[in-house]
mmCIF file of C-alpha atoms in Angstrom:
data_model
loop_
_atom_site.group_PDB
_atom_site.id
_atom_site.type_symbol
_atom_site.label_atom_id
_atom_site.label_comp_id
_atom_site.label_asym_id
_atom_site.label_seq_id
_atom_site.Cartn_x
_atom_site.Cartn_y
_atom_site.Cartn_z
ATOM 1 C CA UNK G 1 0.000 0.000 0.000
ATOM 2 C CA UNK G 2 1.035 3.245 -0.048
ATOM 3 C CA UNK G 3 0.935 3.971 3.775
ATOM 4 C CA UNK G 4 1.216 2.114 6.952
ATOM 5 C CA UNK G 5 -2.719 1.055 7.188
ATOM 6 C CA UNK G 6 -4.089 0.748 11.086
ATOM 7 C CA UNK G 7 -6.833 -0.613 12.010
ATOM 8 C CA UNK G 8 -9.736 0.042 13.365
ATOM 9 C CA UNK G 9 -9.061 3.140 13.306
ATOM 10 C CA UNK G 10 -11.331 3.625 16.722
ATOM 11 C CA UNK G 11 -11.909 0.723 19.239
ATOM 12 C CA UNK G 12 -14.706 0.854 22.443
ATOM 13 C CA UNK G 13 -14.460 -1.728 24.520
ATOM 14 C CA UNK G 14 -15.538 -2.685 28.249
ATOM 15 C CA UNK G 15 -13.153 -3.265 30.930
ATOM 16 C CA UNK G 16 -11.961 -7.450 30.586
ATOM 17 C CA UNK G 17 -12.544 -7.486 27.298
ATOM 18 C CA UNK G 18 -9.852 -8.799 24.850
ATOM 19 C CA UNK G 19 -8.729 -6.578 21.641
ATOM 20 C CA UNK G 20 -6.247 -6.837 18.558
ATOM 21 C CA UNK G 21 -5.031 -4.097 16.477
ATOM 22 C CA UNK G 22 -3.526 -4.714 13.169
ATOM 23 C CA UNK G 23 -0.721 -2.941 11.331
ATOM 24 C CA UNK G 24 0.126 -3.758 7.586
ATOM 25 C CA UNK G 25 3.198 -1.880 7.095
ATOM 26 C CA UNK G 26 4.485 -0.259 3.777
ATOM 27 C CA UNK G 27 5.446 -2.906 1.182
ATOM 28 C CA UNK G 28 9.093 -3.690 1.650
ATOM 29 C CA UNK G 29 9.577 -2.092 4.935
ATOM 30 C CA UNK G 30 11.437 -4.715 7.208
ATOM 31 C CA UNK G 31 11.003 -3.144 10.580
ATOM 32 C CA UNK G 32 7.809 -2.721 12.279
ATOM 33 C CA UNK G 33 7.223 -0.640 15.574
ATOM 34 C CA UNK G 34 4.135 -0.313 18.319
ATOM 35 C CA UNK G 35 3.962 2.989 20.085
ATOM 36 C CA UNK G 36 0.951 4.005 22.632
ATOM 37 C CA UNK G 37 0.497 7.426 23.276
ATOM 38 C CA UNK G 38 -1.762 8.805 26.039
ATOM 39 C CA UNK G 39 -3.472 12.227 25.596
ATOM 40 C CA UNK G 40 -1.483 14.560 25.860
ATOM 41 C CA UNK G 41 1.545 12.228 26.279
ATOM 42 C CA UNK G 42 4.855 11.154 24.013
ATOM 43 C CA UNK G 43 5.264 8.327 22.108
ATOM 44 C CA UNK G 44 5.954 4.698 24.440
ATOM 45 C CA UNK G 45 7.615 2.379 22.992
ATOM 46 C CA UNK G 46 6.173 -0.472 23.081
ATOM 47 C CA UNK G 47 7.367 -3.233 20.775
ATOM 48 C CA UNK G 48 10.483 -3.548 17.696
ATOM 49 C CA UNK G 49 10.351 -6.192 14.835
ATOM 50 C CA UNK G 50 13.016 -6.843 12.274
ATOM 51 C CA UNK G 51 11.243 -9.253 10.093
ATOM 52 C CA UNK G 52 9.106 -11.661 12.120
ATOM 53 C CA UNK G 53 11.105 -11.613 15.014
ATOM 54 C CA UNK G 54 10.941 -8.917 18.115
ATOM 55 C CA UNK G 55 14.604 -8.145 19.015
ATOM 56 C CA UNK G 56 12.963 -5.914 21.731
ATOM 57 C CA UNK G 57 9.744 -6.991 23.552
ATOM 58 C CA UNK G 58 10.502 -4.423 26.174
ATOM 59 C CA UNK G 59 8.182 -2.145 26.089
ATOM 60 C CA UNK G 60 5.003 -4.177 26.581
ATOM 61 C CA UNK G 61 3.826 -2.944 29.734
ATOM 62 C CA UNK G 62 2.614 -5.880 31.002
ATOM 63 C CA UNK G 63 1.709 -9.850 30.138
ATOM 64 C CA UNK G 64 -1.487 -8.875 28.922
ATOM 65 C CA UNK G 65 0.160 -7.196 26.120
ATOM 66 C CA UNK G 66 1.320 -9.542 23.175
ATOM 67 C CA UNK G 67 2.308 -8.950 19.285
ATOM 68 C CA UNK G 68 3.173 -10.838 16.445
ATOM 69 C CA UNK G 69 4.114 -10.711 12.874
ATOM 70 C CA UNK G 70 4.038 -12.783 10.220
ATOM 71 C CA UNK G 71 5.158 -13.425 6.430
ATOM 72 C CA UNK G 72 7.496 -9.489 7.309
ATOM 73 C CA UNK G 73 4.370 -8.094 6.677
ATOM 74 C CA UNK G 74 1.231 -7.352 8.836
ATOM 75 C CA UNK G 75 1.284 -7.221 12.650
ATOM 76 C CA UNK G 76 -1.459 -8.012 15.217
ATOM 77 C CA UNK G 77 -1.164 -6.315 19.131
ATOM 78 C CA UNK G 78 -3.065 -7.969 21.063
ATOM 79 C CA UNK G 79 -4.438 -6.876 24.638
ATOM 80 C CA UNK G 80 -6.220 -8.921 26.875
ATOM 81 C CA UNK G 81 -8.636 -8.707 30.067
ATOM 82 C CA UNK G 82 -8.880 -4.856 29.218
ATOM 83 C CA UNK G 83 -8.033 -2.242 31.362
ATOM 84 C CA UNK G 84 -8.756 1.340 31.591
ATOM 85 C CA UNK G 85 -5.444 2.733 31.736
ATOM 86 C CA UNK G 86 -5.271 1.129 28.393
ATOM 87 C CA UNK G 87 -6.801 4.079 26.988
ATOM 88 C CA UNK G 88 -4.492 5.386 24.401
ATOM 89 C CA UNK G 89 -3.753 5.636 20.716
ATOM 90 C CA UNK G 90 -1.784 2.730 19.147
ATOM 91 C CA UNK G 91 0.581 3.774 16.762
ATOM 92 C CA UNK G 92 2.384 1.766 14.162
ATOM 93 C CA UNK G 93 5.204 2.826 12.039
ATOM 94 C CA UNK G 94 7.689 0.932 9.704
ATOM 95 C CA UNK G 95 10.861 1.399 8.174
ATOM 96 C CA UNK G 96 12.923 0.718 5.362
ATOM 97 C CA UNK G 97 16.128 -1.633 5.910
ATOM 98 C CA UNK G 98 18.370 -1.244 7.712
ATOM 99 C CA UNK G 99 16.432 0.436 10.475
ATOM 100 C CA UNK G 100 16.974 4.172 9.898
ATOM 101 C CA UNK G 101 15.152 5.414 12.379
ATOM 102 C CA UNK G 102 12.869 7.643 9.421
ATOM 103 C CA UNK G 103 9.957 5.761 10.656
ATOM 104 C CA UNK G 104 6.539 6.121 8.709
ATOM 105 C CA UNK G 105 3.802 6.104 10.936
ATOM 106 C CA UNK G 106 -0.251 4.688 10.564
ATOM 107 C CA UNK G 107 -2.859 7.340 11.599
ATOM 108 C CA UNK G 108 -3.184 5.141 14.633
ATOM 109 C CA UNK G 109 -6.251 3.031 16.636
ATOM 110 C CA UNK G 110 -7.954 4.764 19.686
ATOM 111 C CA UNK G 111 -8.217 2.592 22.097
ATOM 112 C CA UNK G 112 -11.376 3.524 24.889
ATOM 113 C CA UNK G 113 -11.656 1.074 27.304
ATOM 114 C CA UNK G 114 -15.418 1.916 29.424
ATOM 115 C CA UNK V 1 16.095 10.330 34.490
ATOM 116 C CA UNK V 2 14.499 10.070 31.695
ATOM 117 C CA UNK V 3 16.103 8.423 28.397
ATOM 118 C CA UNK V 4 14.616 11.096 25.879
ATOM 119 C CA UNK V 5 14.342 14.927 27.831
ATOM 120 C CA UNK V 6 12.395 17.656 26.547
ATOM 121 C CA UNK V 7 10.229 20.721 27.331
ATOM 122 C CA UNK V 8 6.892 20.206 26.931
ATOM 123 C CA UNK V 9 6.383 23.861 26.434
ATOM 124 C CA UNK V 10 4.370 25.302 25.459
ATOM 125 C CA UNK V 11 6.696 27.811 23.589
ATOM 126 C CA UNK V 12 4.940 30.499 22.056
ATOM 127 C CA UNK V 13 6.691 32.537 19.800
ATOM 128 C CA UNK V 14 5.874 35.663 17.452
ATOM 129 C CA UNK V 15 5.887 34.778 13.519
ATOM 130 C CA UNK V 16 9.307 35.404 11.920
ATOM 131 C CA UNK V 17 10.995 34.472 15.182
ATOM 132 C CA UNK V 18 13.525 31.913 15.826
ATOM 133 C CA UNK V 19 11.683 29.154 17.718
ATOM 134 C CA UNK V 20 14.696 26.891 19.256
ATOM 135 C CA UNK V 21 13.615 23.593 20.586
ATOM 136 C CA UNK V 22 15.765 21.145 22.876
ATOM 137 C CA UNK V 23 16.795 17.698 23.929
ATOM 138 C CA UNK V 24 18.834 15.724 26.135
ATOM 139 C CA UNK V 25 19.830 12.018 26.281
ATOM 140 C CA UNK V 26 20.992 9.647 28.839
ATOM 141 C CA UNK V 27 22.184 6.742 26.458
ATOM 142 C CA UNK V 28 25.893 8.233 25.271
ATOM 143 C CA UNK V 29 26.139 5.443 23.038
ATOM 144 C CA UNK V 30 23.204 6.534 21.324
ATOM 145 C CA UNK V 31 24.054 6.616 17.016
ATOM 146 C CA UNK V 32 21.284 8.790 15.498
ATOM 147 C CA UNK V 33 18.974 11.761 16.295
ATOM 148 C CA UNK V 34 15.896 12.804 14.973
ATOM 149 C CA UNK V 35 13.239 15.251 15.365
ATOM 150 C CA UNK V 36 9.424 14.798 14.348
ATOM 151 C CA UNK V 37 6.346 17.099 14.156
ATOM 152 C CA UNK V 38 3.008 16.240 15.160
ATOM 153 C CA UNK V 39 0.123 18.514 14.361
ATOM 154 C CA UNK V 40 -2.527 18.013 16.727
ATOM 155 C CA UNK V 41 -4.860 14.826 16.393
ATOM 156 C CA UNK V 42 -2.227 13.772 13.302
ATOM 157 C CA UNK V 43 0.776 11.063 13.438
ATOM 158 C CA UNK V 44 3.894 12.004 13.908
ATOM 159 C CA UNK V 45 6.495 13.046 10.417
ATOM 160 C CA UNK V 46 9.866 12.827 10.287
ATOM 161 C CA UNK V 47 11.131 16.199 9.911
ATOM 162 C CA UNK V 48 14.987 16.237 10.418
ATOM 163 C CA UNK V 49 17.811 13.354 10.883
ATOM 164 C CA UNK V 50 21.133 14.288 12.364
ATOM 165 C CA UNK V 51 24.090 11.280 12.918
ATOM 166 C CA UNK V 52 27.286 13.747 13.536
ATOM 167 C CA UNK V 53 28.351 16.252 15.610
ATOM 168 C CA UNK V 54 27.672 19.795 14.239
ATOM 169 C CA UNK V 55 25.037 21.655 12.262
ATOM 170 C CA UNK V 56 22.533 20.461 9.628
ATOM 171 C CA UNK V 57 20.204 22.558 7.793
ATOM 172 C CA UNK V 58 17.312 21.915 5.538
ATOM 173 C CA UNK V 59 15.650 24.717 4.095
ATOM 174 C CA UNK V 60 14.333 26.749 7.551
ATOM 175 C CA UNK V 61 15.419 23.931 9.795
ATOM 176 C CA UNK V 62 18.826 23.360 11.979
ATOM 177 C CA UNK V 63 19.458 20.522 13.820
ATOM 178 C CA UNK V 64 22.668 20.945 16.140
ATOM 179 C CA UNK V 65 24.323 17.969 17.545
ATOM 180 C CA UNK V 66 26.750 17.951 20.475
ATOM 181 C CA UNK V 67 27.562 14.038 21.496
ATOM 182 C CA UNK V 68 29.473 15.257 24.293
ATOM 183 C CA UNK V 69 27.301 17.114 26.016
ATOM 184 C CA UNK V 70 24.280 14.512 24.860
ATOM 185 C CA UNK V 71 22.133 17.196 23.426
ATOM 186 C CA UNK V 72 20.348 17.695 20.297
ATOM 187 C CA UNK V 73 18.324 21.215 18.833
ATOM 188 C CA UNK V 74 16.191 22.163 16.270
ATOM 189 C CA UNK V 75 16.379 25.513 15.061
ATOM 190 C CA UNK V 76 13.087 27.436 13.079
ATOM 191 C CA UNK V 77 14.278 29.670 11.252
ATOM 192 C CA UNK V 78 11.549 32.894 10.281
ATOM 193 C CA UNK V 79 8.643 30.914 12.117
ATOM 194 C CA UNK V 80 5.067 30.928 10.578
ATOM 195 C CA UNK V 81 1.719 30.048 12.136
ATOM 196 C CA UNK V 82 1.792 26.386 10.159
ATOM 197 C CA UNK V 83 5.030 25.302 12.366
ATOM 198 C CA UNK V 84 2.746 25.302 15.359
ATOM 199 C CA UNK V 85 2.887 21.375 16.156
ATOM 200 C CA UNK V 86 4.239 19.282 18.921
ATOM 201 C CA UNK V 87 8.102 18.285 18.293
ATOM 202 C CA UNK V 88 9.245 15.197 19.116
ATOM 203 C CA UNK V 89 12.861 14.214 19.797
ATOM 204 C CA UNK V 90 13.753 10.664 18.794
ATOM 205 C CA UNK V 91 17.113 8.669 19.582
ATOM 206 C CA UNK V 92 18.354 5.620 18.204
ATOM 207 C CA UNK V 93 19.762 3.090 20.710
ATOM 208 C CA UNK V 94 20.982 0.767 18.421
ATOM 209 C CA UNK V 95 23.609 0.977 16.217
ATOM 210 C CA UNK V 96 23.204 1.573 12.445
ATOM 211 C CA UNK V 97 26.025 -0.789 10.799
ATOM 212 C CA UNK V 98 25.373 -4.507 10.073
ATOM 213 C CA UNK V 99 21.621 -4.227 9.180
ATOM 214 C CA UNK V 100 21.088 -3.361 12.909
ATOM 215 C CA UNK V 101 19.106 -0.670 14.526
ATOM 216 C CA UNK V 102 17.621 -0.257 17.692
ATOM 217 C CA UNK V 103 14.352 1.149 19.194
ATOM 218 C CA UNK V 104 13.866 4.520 18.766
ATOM 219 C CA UNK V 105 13.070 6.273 21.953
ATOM 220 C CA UNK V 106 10.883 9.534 21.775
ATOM 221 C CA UNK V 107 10.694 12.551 23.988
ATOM 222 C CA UNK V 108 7.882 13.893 25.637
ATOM 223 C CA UNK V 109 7.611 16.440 23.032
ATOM 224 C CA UNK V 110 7.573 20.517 22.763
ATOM 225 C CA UNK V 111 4.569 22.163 21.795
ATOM 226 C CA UNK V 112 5.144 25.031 19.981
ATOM 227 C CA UNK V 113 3.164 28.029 19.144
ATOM 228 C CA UNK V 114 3.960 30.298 16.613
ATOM 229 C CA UNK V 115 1.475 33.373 16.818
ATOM 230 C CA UNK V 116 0.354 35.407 13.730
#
């Protein structure tokens, strides 16, 4: 595609609930990130992947927290048993290889955890 | 201490100004530096990279790097009302040789306001 595609792009869900957010990066990107940002907040690194594999998981705030990746290409984070301090926008960006750090970013999912 | 400082502002300066914008780093083996603007309710865009020590300019932008010290800046040069935007300040952790690169770690961001 021509840019990172999120989705959806808004998410309302109660409290306990499980969730997944997808990510399908830019065609030929290797390296896929997950930010959360809180309102009025910075970005918070969440999760890195080079390919399918996550050389840095440590971000994820907690075990409920959980992403994968497969064929290079599309990304699911998954959150379970929902929380409210959840809340947030989910950003995803990718890169072209190596990682340059010019990340291209999704127009994110709001998360709103009731 | 925070990996990635900045002030969150806001700074409000007068169009035409010189709107400087700063950052500090903990990491001093970070490689690469980067500044992003986000315009309210938008994603962030990168705006500026900087890898070595010293000046680099792009049309009204400056980014200033000084690895001793571990600070970066970004420099507006003859400010309008359209660079009003939150400014991010990104470092890489990881190094850039051998296909491999870090996390990039963001700032709390500057908002800056650049009034008519």
């Amino acid at each position: 595609g021509a840019g990172v595609s999120q989705s959806p792009s808004n998410k309302v869900t109660e409290k306990g609930k499980d969730v997944e957010l997808r990510c399908d990066p830019i065609s030929g990107h290797t390296a896929l990130y997950w930010y959360r940002q809180s309102l009025g907040q910075g970005l918070e690194f969440l999760i890195y992947f080079q390919g399918n594999s996550a050389p840095d998981k440590s971000g994820l705030p907690s075990d409920r927290f959980s992403a994968e990746r497969t064929g290079g290409s599309v990304s699911t984070l998954t959150i379970q048993r929902t929380q409210q301090e959840d809340s947030a926008v989910y950003l995803c960006a990718s890169s072209l290889p190596p990682p340059t750090g010019e990340l291209f970013f999704g127009e994110g999912s709001r998360l709103t955890v009731l | 201490q925070k990996e990635v400082e900045q002030n969150s502002g806001p700074l409000s300066v007068p169009e035409g100004a010189i709107a400087s914008l700063n950052c500090t780093y903990s990491d001093r083996g970070s490689q690469s530096f980067f500044w992003y603007r986000q315009y309210s309710g938008k994603s962030p865009e990168l705006i500026m990279s900087i890898y070595s020590n010293g000046d680099k300019e792009d049309g009204r932008f400056t980014a200033q790097l000084n690895k001793a010290s571990q600070y970066v800046s970004l420099l507006i040069r003859d400010s309008q009302p359209s660079d009003s935007a939150t400014y991010l300040c990104a470092v890489n952790r990881g190094a850039l040789i051998n296909n491999q690169g870090g996390k990039l770690i963001f700032g709390q961001g500057t908002e800056l306001s650049v009034k008519p």
